[in-house]
Amino acid sequence: MDGTTPTLSRCVNLVLLGPPGAGKGTQARLLQERFGLMQLSTGDLLRSAVAAGTPAGQAAKSVMESGGLVPDAVVIAILRDRLAADDCAAGVIFDGFPRTIAQAEALDAMMAGQGRQITAAVSLEVDDAAMVARVSGRFTCTACGEGYHDSFKRPGTPGRCDVCGGAEFARRADDTPKTVTARLAAYHAETAPLIAYYARRGTLECVDAMAPITTVSETLTAVVARTLA
Ligand code: ADP
Ligand code: ZN
């Protein structure tokens, strides 16, 4: 955040929907910087739980390695704890959650319990075929989390993070072509029905996420601005 961060007069709680590689994490980070919203990524929360060896992490590990979905009860419990923290009060971007109808219903109930609601659910629309290439080539700076890609977004200076100058990068264990294919299948079977779920609630926005990162970001900024109007 910096001095140019707009002040939100109303609480914005955004759901980002889309298959692996659609750009949910990239766009959530940009919105977090621009509007001071808190990015809540269940993938990141689960990876931390796995690294810490918590019971939830132990339950999630093998499912994540195979590209399947972690049981609803495990994910919902982790999310509920995180959402209760003070830093989520000003507004949240849900990245990778909900991923099933049961999770969406649990989220609606959690939000209602706090006197809040999902202001918009944005479906990032992409071609499946492009997703395998996008996900297989990606890596992140271990110091600041900035995302890069072997073909689409290399650091300006090879081996140096553009944002923080860090020299260490990591690739996710599940970003292999085989696992990406399994994750795409899980997306179509379990998560894609959420598009109709949010359409019925009148909160759905569809965005062409094959466009360049900056274009998608501008569209999302307009969506947030519109939900504030
Ligand atoms: P991506 O969106 O690229 O698949 P994520 O980091 O969001 O990556 O998720 C990685 C993995 O974590 C998923 O493949 C799944 O196993 C697990 N996961 C993350 N969020 C959820 C969720 N809401 N429900 C079930 N499993 C989840
Ligand atoms: Zn960095």
PDB file of C-alpha atoms and ligand atoms in Angstrom:
ATOM      1  CA  MET A   1       0.000   0.000   0.000  1.00  0.00           C
ATOM      2  CA  ASP A   2       1.158   3.548  -0.600  1.00  0.00           C
ATOM      3  CA  GLY A   3      -0.208   7.086  -0.488  1.00  0.00           C
ATOM      4  CA  THR A   4      -2.176   6.550  -3.683  1.00  0.00           C
ATOM      5  CA  THR A   5      -4.204   3.631  -2.296  1.00  0.00           C
ATOM      6  CA  PRO A   6      -7.865   4.555  -2.758  1.00  0.00           C
ATOM      7  CA  THR A   7      -9.967   4.470   0.364  1.00  0.00           C
ATOM      8  CA  LEU A   8     -12.901   2.113   0.030  1.00  0.00           C
ATOM      9  CA  SER A   9     -16.077   3.600   1.366  1.00  0.00           C
ATOM     10  CA  ARG A  10     -17.794   0.212   1.389  1.00  0.00           C
ATOM     11  CA  CYS A  11     -16.492  -3.238   2.239  1.00  0.00           C
ATOM     12  CA  VAL A  12     -15.573  -5.254  -0.854  1.00  0.00           C
ATOM     13  CA  ASN A  13     -15.373  -9.047  -0.652  1.00  0.00           C
ATOM     14  CA  LEU A  14     -14.424 -10.592  -3.964  1.00  0.00           C
ATOM     15  CA  VAL A  15     -14.339 -14.236  -5.064  1.00  0.00           C
ATOM     16  CA  LEU A  16     -11.944 -15.085  -7.910  1.00  0.00           C
ATOM     17  CA  LEU A  17     -13.065 -18.161  -9.840  1.00  0.00           C
ATOM     18  CA  GLY A  18     -11.021 -19.878 -12.507  1.00  0.00           C
ATOM     19  CA  PRO A  19      -8.950 -22.970 -13.283  1.00  0.00           C
ATOM     20  CA  PRO A  20      -5.317 -23.368 -12.187  1.00  0.00           C
ATOM     21  CA  GLY A  21      -3.211 -20.903 -14.171  1.00  0.00           C
ATOM     22  CA  ALA A  22      -6.068 -18.476 -14.835  1.00  0.00           C
ATOM     23  CA  GLY A  23      -4.165 -15.796 -12.924  1.00  0.00           C
ATOM     24  CA  LYS A  24      -6.135 -15.691  -9.665  1.00  0.00           C
ATOM     25  CA  GLY A  25      -3.045 -15.252  -7.490  1.00  0.00           C
ATOM     26  CA  THR A  26      -1.457 -12.628  -9.769  1.00  0.00           C
ATOM     27  CA  GLN A  27      -4.635 -10.571  -9.923  1.00  0.00           C
ATOM     28  CA  ALA A  28      -5.355 -10.943  -6.198  1.00  0.00           C
ATOM     29  CA  ARG A  29      -1.906  -9.534  -5.406  1.00  0.00           C
ATOM     30  CA  LEU A  30      -2.496  -6.547  -7.695  1.00  0.00           C
ATOM     31  CA  LEU A  31      -5.902  -5.838  -6.135  1.00  0.00           C
ATOM     32  CA  GLN A  32      -4.427  -6.198  -2.669  1.00  0.00           C
ATOM     33  CA  GLU A  33      -1.845  -3.516  -3.494  1.00  0.00           C
ATOM     34  CA  ARG A  34      -4.294  -1.226  -5.217  1.00  0.00           C
ATOM     35  CA  PHE A  35      -7.222  -1.356  -2.797  1.00  0.00           C
ATOM     36  CA  GLY A  36      -5.712  -2.634   0.443  1.00  0.00           C
ATOM     37  CA  LEU A  37      -7.884  -5.749   0.313  1.00  0.00           C
ATOM     38  CA  MET A  38      -6.562  -8.922   1.956  1.00  0.00           C
ATOM     39  CA  GLN A  39      -5.764 -11.855  -0.363  1.00  0.00           C
ATOM     40  CA  LEU A  40      -6.853 -15.160   1.161  1.00  0.00           C
ATOM     41  CA  SER A  41      -5.483 -18.083  -0.841  1.00  0.00           C
ATOM     42  CA  THR A  42      -6.559 -21.480   0.452  1.00  0.00           C
ATOM     43  CA  GLY A  43      -3.734 -23.008  -1.622  1.00  0.00           C
ATOM     44  CA  ASP A  44      -1.197 -20.874   0.309  1.00  0.00           C
ATOM     45  CA  LEU A  45      -2.905 -21.601   3.643  1.00  0.00           C
ATOM     46  CA  LEU A  46      -2.844 -25.338   2.885  1.00  0.00           C
ATOM     47  CA  ARG A  47       0.807 -25.282   1.751  1.00  0.00           C
ATOM     48  CA  SER A  48       1.714 -23.559   5.057  1.00  0.00           C
ATOM     49  CA  ALA A  49      -0.240 -26.214   6.961  1.00  0.00           C
ATOM     50  CA  VAL A  50       1.595 -28.963   5.069  1.00  0.00           C
ATOM     51  CA  ALA A  51       4.979 -27.326   5.767  1.00  0.00           C
ATOM     52  CA  ALA A  52       4.113 -26.934   9.462  1.00  0.00           C
ATOM     53  CA  GLY A  53       2.916 -30.549   9.688  1.00  0.00           C
ATOM     54  CA  THR A  54      -0.393 -29.641  11.345  1.00  0.00           C
ATOM     55  CA  PRO A  55      -3.223 -32.236  11.348  1.00  0.00           C
ATOM     56  CA  ALA A  56      -4.921 -30.297   8.528  1.00  0.00           C
ATOM     57  CA  GLY A  57      -1.646 -30.285   6.601  1.00  0.00           C
ATOM     58  CA  GLN A  58      -1.266 -34.025   7.060  1.00  0.00           C
ATOM     59  CA  ALA A  59      -4.796 -34.568   5.771  1.00  0.00           C
ATOM     60  CA  ALA A  60      -4.147 -32.323   2.749  1.00  0.00           C
ATOM     61  CA  LYS A  61      -0.658 -33.375   1.623  1.00  0.00           C
ATOM     62  CA  SER A  62      -1.281 -36.436  -0.537  1.00  0.00           C
ATOM     63  CA  VAL A  63      -4.485 -35.019  -2.044  1.00  0.00           C
ATOM     64  CA  MET A  64      -2.651 -31.866  -3.124  1.00  0.00           C
ATOM     65  CA  GLU A  65       0.210 -33.904  -4.606  1.00  0.00           C
ATOM     66  CA  SER A  66      -2.265 -35.840  -6.770  1.00  0.00           C
ATOM     67  CA  GLY A  67      -4.129 -32.728  -7.912  1.00  0.00           C
ATOM     68  CA  GLY A  68      -7.411 -33.585  -6.166  1.00  0.00           C
ATOM     69  CA  LEU A  69      -9.465 -31.396  -3.848  1.00  0.00           C
ATOM     70  CA  VAL A  70      -8.826 -31.357  -0.110  1.00  0.00           C
ATOM     71  CA  PRO A  71     -11.975 -32.336   1.878  1.00  0.00           C
ATOM     72  CA  ASP A  72     -14.407 -29.451   2.386  1.00  0.00           C
ATOM     73  CA  ALA A  73     -14.341 -29.691   6.193  1.00  0.00           C
ATOM     74  CA  VAL A  74     -10.532 -29.262   6.285  1.00  0.00           C
ATOM     75  CA  VAL A  75     -10.484 -26.261   3.944  1.00  0.00           C
ATOM     76  CA  ILE A  76     -13.510 -24.574   5.535  1.00  0.00           C
ATOM     77  CA  ALA A  77     -11.981 -24.835   9.030  1.00  0.00           C
ATOM     78  CA  ILE A  78      -8.685 -23.275   7.864  1.00  0.00           C
ATOM     79  CA  LEU A  79     -10.483 -20.491   6.017  1.00  0.00           C
ATOM     80  CA  ARG A  80     -12.827 -19.747   8.915  1.00  0.00           C
ATOM     81  CA  ASP A  81      -9.892 -19.222  11.297  1.00  0.00           C
ATOM     82  CA  ARG A  82      -8.078 -16.919   8.883  1.00  0.00           C
ATOM     83  CA  LEU A  83     -11.187 -14.880   8.020  1.00  0.00           C
ATOM     84  CA  ALA A  84     -11.746 -14.049  11.693  1.00  0.00           C
ATOM     85  CA  ALA A  85      -8.453 -12.083  11.892  1.00  0.00           C
ATOM     86  CA  ASP A  86      -8.549  -8.286  12.148  1.00  0.00           C
ATOM     87  CA  ASP A  87      -6.615  -7.772   8.899  1.00  0.00           C
ATOM     88  CA  CYS A  88      -9.576  -9.193   6.949  1.00  0.00           C
ATOM     89  CA  ALA A  89     -12.084  -6.654   8.243  1.00  0.00           C
ATOM     90  CA  ALA A  90     -11.534  -4.080   5.481  1.00  0.00           C
ATOM     91  CA  GLY A  91     -12.307  -6.539   2.670  1.00  0.00           C
ATOM     92  CA  VAL A  92     -11.080  -9.822   1.261  1.00  0.00           C
ATOM     93  CA  ILE A  93     -10.193 -11.373  -2.092  1.00  0.00           C
ATOM     94  CA  PHE A  94     -10.879 -15.101  -1.969  1.00  0.00           C
ATOM     95  CA  ASP A  95      -8.340 -16.842  -4.216  1.00  0.00           C
ATOM     96  CA  GLY A  96      -8.978 -20.570  -4.728  1.00  0.00           C
ATOM     97  CA  PHE A  97     -11.980 -20.650  -2.408  1.00  0.00           C
ATOM     98  CA  PRO A  98     -14.769 -21.658  -2.684  1.00  0.00           C
ATOM     99  CA  ARG A  99     -14.043 -24.629  -4.956  1.00  0.00           C
ATOM    100  CA  THR A 100     -17.236 -26.637  -4.359  1.00  0.00           C
ATOM    101  CA  ILE A 101     -20.911 -25.765  -3.847  1.00  0.00           C
ATOM    102  CA  ALA A 102     -20.604 -26.885  -0.203  1.00  0.00           C
ATOM    103  CA  GLN A 103     -17.721 -24.432   0.295  1.00  0.00           C
ATOM    104  CA  ALA A 104     -19.708 -21.619  -1.351  1.00  0.00           C
ATOM    105  CA  GLU A 105     -22.654 -22.256   0.968  1.00  0.00           C
ATOM    106  CA  ALA A 106     -20.340 -22.351   3.995  1.00  0.00           C
ATOM    107  CA  LEU A 107     -18.746 -19.082   2.869  1.00  0.00           C
ATOM    108  CA  ASP A 108     -22.126 -17.368   2.490  1.00  0.00           C
ATOM    109  CA  ALA A 109     -23.058 -18.493   6.011  1.00  0.00           C
ATOM    110  CA  MET A 110     -19.710 -17.345   7.473  1.00  0.00           C
ATOM    111  CA  MET A 111     -20.001 -13.941   5.830  1.00  0.00           C
ATOM    112  CA  ALA A 112     -23.626 -13.494   6.895  1.00  0.00           C
ATOM    113  CA  GLY A 113     -22.592 -14.346  10.457  1.00  0.00           C
ATOM    114  CA  GLN A 114     -20.192 -11.385  10.331  1.00  0.00           C
ATOM    115  CA  GLY A 115     -22.779  -9.052   8.769  1.00  0.00           C
ATOM    116  CA  ARG A 116     -20.879  -9.157   5.451  1.00  0.00           C
ATOM    117  CA  GLN A 117     -21.488 -10.544   1.989  1.00  0.00           C
ATOM    118  CA  ILE A 118     -19.726 -11.487  -1.239  1.00  0.00           C
ATOM    119  CA  THR A 119     -19.951  -8.329  -3.341  1.00  0.00           C
ATOM    120  CA  ALA A 120     -18.836  -9.960  -6.605  1.00  0.00           C
ATOM    121  CA  ALA A 121     -17.645 -13.315  -7.933  1.00  0.00           C
ATOM    122  CA  VAL A 122     -15.367 -12.922 -10.933  1.00  0.00           C
ATOM    123  CA  SER A 123     -14.965 -15.806 -13.348  1.00  0.00           C
ATOM    124  CA  LEU A 124     -11.555 -15.614 -15.066  1.00  0.00           C
ATOM    125  CA  GLU A 125     -12.247 -17.245 -18.429  1.00  0.00           C
ATOM    126  CA  VAL A 126      -9.418 -19.075 -20.186  1.00  0.00           C
ATOM    127  CA  ASP A 127      -8.698 -21.919 -22.626  1.00  0.00           C
ATOM    128  CA  ASP A 128      -7.843 -25.226 -20.980  1.00  0.00           C
ATOM    129  CA  ALA A 129      -5.112 -25.949 -23.512  1.00  0.00           C
ATOM    130  CA  ALA A 130      -3.189 -22.797 -22.573  1.00  0.00           C
ATOM    131  CA  MET A 131      -3.409 -23.537 -18.855  1.00  0.00           C
ATOM    132  CA  VAL A 132      -1.094 -26.545 -18.877  1.00  0.00           C
ATOM    133  CA  ALA A 133       1.675 -24.412 -20.448  1.00  0.00           C
ATOM    134  CA  ARG A 134       1.022 -21.492 -18.112  1.00  0.00           C
ATOM    135  CA  VAL A 135       1.134 -23.566 -14.943  1.00  0.00           C
ATOM    136  CA  SER A 136       4.019 -25.831 -15.988  1.00  0.00           C
ATOM    137  CA  GLY A 137       6.341 -22.854 -16.577  1.00  0.00           C
ATOM    138  CA  ARG A 138       5.653 -20.784 -13.491  1.00  0.00           C
ATOM    139  CA  PHE A 139       7.870 -19.979 -10.499  1.00  0.00           C
ATOM    140  CA  THR A 140       7.846 -17.467  -7.660  1.00  0.00           C
ATOM    141  CA  CYS A 141      10.326 -15.376  -5.707  1.00  0.00           C
ATOM    142  CA  THR A 142      10.679 -17.065  -2.311  1.00  0.00           C
ATOM    143  CA  ALA A 143      11.307 -13.714  -0.563  1.00  0.00           C
ATOM    144  CA  CYS A 144       8.309 -11.653  -1.747  1.00  0.00           C
ATOM    145  CA  GLY A 145       6.064 -14.134  -3.573  1.00  0.00           C
ATOM    146  CA  GLU A 146       6.134 -12.326  -6.943  1.00  0.00           C
ATOM    147  CA  GLY A 147       5.133 -14.736  -9.717  1.00  0.00           C
ATOM    148  CA  TYR A 148       7.141 -15.346 -12.921  1.00  0.00           C
ATOM    149  CA  HIS A 149       6.959 -17.596 -15.987  1.00  0.00           C
ATOM    150  CA  ASP A 150       9.629 -19.182 -18.168  1.00  0.00           C
ATOM    151  CA  SER A 151       7.970 -17.910 -21.371  1.00  0.00           C
ATOM    152  CA  PHE A 152       5.527 -15.144 -20.424  1.00  0.00           C
ATOM    153  CA  LYS A 153       7.092 -13.166 -17.572  1.00  0.00           C
ATOM    154  CA  ARG A 154      10.822 -13.545 -16.924  1.00  0.00           C
ATOM    155  CA  PRO A 155      12.610 -11.284 -14.411  1.00  0.00           C
ATOM    156  CA  GLY A 156      14.136  -8.192 -16.106  1.00  0.00           C
ATOM    157  CA  THR A 157      17.576  -9.243 -14.873  1.00  0.00           C
ATOM    158  CA  PRO A 158      17.934 -13.020 -15.059  1.00  0.00           C
ATOM    159  CA  GLY A 159      17.988 -14.572 -11.588  1.00  0.00           C
ATOM    160  CA  ARG A 160      16.908 -11.354  -9.796  1.00  0.00           C
ATOM    161  CA  CYS A 161      13.388 -10.594  -8.627  1.00  0.00           C
ATOM    162  CA  ASP A 162      12.057  -7.358 -10.202  1.00  0.00           C
ATOM    163  CA  VAL A 163      10.218  -6.435  -7.017  1.00  0.00           C
ATOM    164  CA  CYS A 164      12.625  -7.196  -4.151  1.00  0.00           C
ATOM    165  CA  GLY A 165      15.946  -8.133  -5.791  1.00  0.00           C
ATOM    166  CA  GLY A 166      15.769 -11.629  -4.272  1.00  0.00           C
ATOM    167  CA  ALA A 167      17.795 -14.358  -5.978  1.00  0.00           C
ATOM    168  CA  GLU A 168      15.921 -17.436  -4.798  1.00  0.00           C
ATOM    169  CA  PHE A 169      12.969 -18.817  -6.708  1.00  0.00           C
ATOM    170  CA  ALA A 170      10.713 -21.818  -6.156  1.00  0.00           C
ATOM    171  CA  ARG A 171       8.478 -24.027  -8.259  1.00  0.00           C
ATOM    172  CA  ARG A 172       5.464 -25.748  -6.753  1.00  0.00           C
ATOM    173  CA  ALA A 173       5.670 -29.541  -6.503  1.00  0.00           C
ATOM    174  CA  ASP A 174       2.195 -29.835  -8.084  1.00  0.00           C
ATOM    175  CA  ASP A 175       2.956 -27.665 -11.140  1.00  0.00           C
ATOM    176  CA  THR A 176       3.728 -30.634 -13.407  1.00  0.00           C
ATOM    177  CA  PRO A 177       1.796 -31.356 -16.633  1.00  0.00           C
ATOM    178  CA  LYS A 178       0.275 -34.541 -15.132  1.00  0.00           C
ATOM    179  CA  THR A 179      -0.954 -32.874 -11.948  1.00  0.00           C
ATOM    180  CA  VAL A 180      -2.197 -29.800 -13.809  1.00  0.00           C
ATOM    181  CA  THR A 181      -4.382 -32.069 -15.948  1.00  0.00           C
ATOM    182  CA  ALA A 182      -5.868 -33.624 -12.776  1.00  0.00           C
ATOM    183  CA  ARG A 183      -6.422 -30.141 -11.281  1.00  0.00           C
ATOM    184  CA  LEU A 184      -8.186 -28.972 -14.452  1.00  0.00           C
ATOM    185  CA  ALA A 185     -10.478 -32.030 -14.277  1.00  0.00           C
ATOM    186  CA  ALA A 186     -11.281 -31.253 -10.622  1.00  0.00           C
ATOM    187  CA  TYR A 187     -12.018 -27.658 -11.621  1.00  0.00           C
ATOM    188  CA  HIS A 188     -14.535 -28.684 -14.291  1.00  0.00           C
ATOM    189  CA  ALA A 189     -16.225 -31.321 -12.112  1.00  0.00           C
ATOM    190  CA  GLU A 190     -16.421 -29.441  -8.798  1.00  0.00           C
ATOM    191  CA  THR A 191     -15.720 -25.735  -9.244  1.00  0.00           C
ATOM    192  CA  ALA A 192     -17.194 -24.704 -12.604  1.00  0.00           C
ATOM    193  CA  PRO A 193     -20.775 -25.191 -11.224  1.00  0.00           C
ATOM    194  CA  LEU A 194     -20.041 -22.191  -8.970  1.00  0.00           C
ATOM    195  CA  ILE A 195     -20.354 -19.949 -12.027  1.00  0.00           C
ATOM    196  CA  ALA A 196     -24.089 -20.745 -12.164  1.00  0.00           C
ATOM    197  CA  TYR A 197     -24.296 -20.500  -8.356  1.00  0.00           C
ATOM    198  CA  TYR A 198     -23.078 -16.876  -8.375  1.00  0.00           C
ATOM    199  CA  ALA A 199     -25.040 -16.033 -11.541  1.00  0.00           C
ATOM    200  CA  ARG A 200     -28.220 -17.002  -9.679  1.00  0.00           C
ATOM    201  CA  ARG A 201     -27.242 -14.611  -6.882  1.00  0.00           C
ATOM    202  CA  GLY A 202     -26.698 -11.796  -9.381  1.00  0.00           C
ATOM    203  CA  THR A 203     -23.076 -11.293  -8.311  1.00  0.00           C
ATOM    204  CA  LEU A 204     -21.271 -12.945 -11.252  1.00  0.00           C
ATOM    205  CA  GLU A 205     -18.831 -11.007 -13.461  1.00  0.00           C
ATOM    206  CA  CYS A 206     -17.058 -12.717 -16.375  1.00  0.00           C
ATOM    207  CA  VAL A 207     -13.621 -11.520 -17.454  1.00  0.00           C
ATOM    208  CA  ASP A 208     -11.515 -12.628 -20.451  1.00  0.00           C
ATOM    209  CA  ALA A 209      -8.378 -13.854 -18.694  1.00  0.00           C
ATOM    210  CA  MET A 210      -6.523 -14.776 -21.907  1.00  0.00           C
ATOM    211  CA  ALA A 211      -5.794 -11.034 -22.216  1.00  0.00           C
ATOM    212  CA  PRO A 212      -2.466  -9.592 -20.931  1.00  0.00           C
ATOM    213  CA  ILE A 213      -2.052  -9.297 -17.140  1.00  0.00           C
ATOM    214  CA  THR A 214      -2.391  -5.487 -17.190  1.00  0.00           C
ATOM    215  CA  THR A 215      -5.612  -5.624 -19.242  1.00  0.00           C
ATOM    216  CA  VAL A 216      -7.191  -8.166 -16.887  1.00  0.00           C
ATOM    217  CA  SER A 217      -6.089  -6.044 -13.954  1.00  0.00           C
ATOM    218  CA  GLU A 218      -7.740  -2.920 -15.394  1.00  0.00           C
ATOM    219  CA  THR A 219     -10.970  -4.844 -15.976  1.00  0.00           C
ATOM    220  CA  LEU A 220     -10.933  -6.147 -12.392  1.00  0.00           C
ATOM    221  CA  THR A 221     -10.262  -2.664 -11.028  1.00  0.00           C
ATOM    222  CA  ALA A 222     -13.326  -1.463 -12.931  1.00  0.00           C
ATOM    223  CA  VAL A 223     -15.377  -4.315 -11.450  1.00  0.00           C
ATOM    224  CA  VAL A 224     -14.334  -3.340  -7.920  1.00  0.00           C
ATOM    225  CA  ALA A 225     -15.070   0.318  -8.661  1.00  0.00           C
ATOM    226  CA  ARG A 226     -18.490  -0.632 -10.019  1.00  0.00           C
ATOM    227  CA  THR A 227     -19.408  -2.713  -6.971  1.00  0.00           C
ATOM    228  CA  LEU A 228     -18.606   0.381  -4.899  1.00  0.00           C
ATOM    229  CA  ALA A 229     -20.802   2.696  -6.934  1.00  0.00           C
TER     230      ALA A 229
HETATM  231  P1  ADP B   1      -4.293 -23.705  -8.352  1.00  0.00           P
HETATM  232  O1  ADP B   1      -5.447 -22.754  -8.341  1.00  0.00           O
HETATM  233  O2  ADP B   1      -3.214 -23.267  -9.293  1.00  0.00           O
HETATM  234  O3  ADP B   1      -4.686 -25.145  -8.533  1.00  0.00           O
HETATM  235  P2  ADP B   1      -3.950 -23.456  -5.457  1.00  0.00           P
HETATM  236  O4  ADP B   1      -2.701 -22.976  -4.824  1.00  0.00           O
HETATM  237  O5  ADP B   1      -5.168 -22.625  -5.335  1.00  0.00           O
HETATM  238  O6  ADP B   1      -3.545 -23.690  -6.969  1.00  0.00           O
HETATM  239  O7  ADP B   1      -4.321 -24.914  -4.900  1.00  0.00           O
HETATM  240  C1  ADP B   1      -3.389 -25.972  -4.845  1.00  0.00           C
HETATM  241  C2  ADP B   1      -4.067 -27.243  -4.325  1.00  0.00           C
HETATM  242  O8  ADP B   1      -4.553 -27.014  -2.984  1.00  0.00           O
HETATM  243  C3  ADP B   1      -5.291 -27.703  -5.092  1.00  0.00           C
HETATM  244  O9  ADP B   1      -4.948 -28.504  -6.207  1.00  0.00           O
HETATM  245  C4  ADP B   1      -6.063 -28.480  -4.014  1.00  0.00           C
HETATM  246  O10 ADP B   1      -5.523 -29.764  -3.815  1.00  0.00           O
HETATM  247  C5  ADP B   1      -5.794 -27.673  -2.755  1.00  0.00           C
HETATM  248  N1  ADP B   1      -6.835 -26.630  -2.517  1.00  0.00           N
HETATM  249  C6  ADP B   1      -6.662 -25.279  -2.532  1.00  0.00           C
HETATM  250  N2  ADP B   1      -7.819 -24.642  -2.244  1.00  0.00           N
HETATM  251  C7  ADP B   1      -8.750 -25.616  -2.051  1.00  0.00           C
HETATM  252  C8  ADP B   1     -10.139 -25.622  -1.762  1.00  0.00           C
HETATM  253  N3  ADP B   1     -10.826 -24.473  -1.593  1.00  0.00           N
HETATM  254  N4  ADP B   1     -10.778 -26.813  -1.618  1.00  0.00           N
HETATM  255  C9  ADP B   1     -10.119 -27.981  -1.785  1.00  0.00           C
HETATM  256  N5  ADP B   1      -8.809 -28.054  -2.071  1.00  0.00           N
HETATM  257  C10 ADP B   1      -8.128 -26.894  -2.212  1.00  0.00           C
HETATM  258 ZN    ZN B   2      10.899 -10.846  -4.781  1.00  0.00          ZN
END
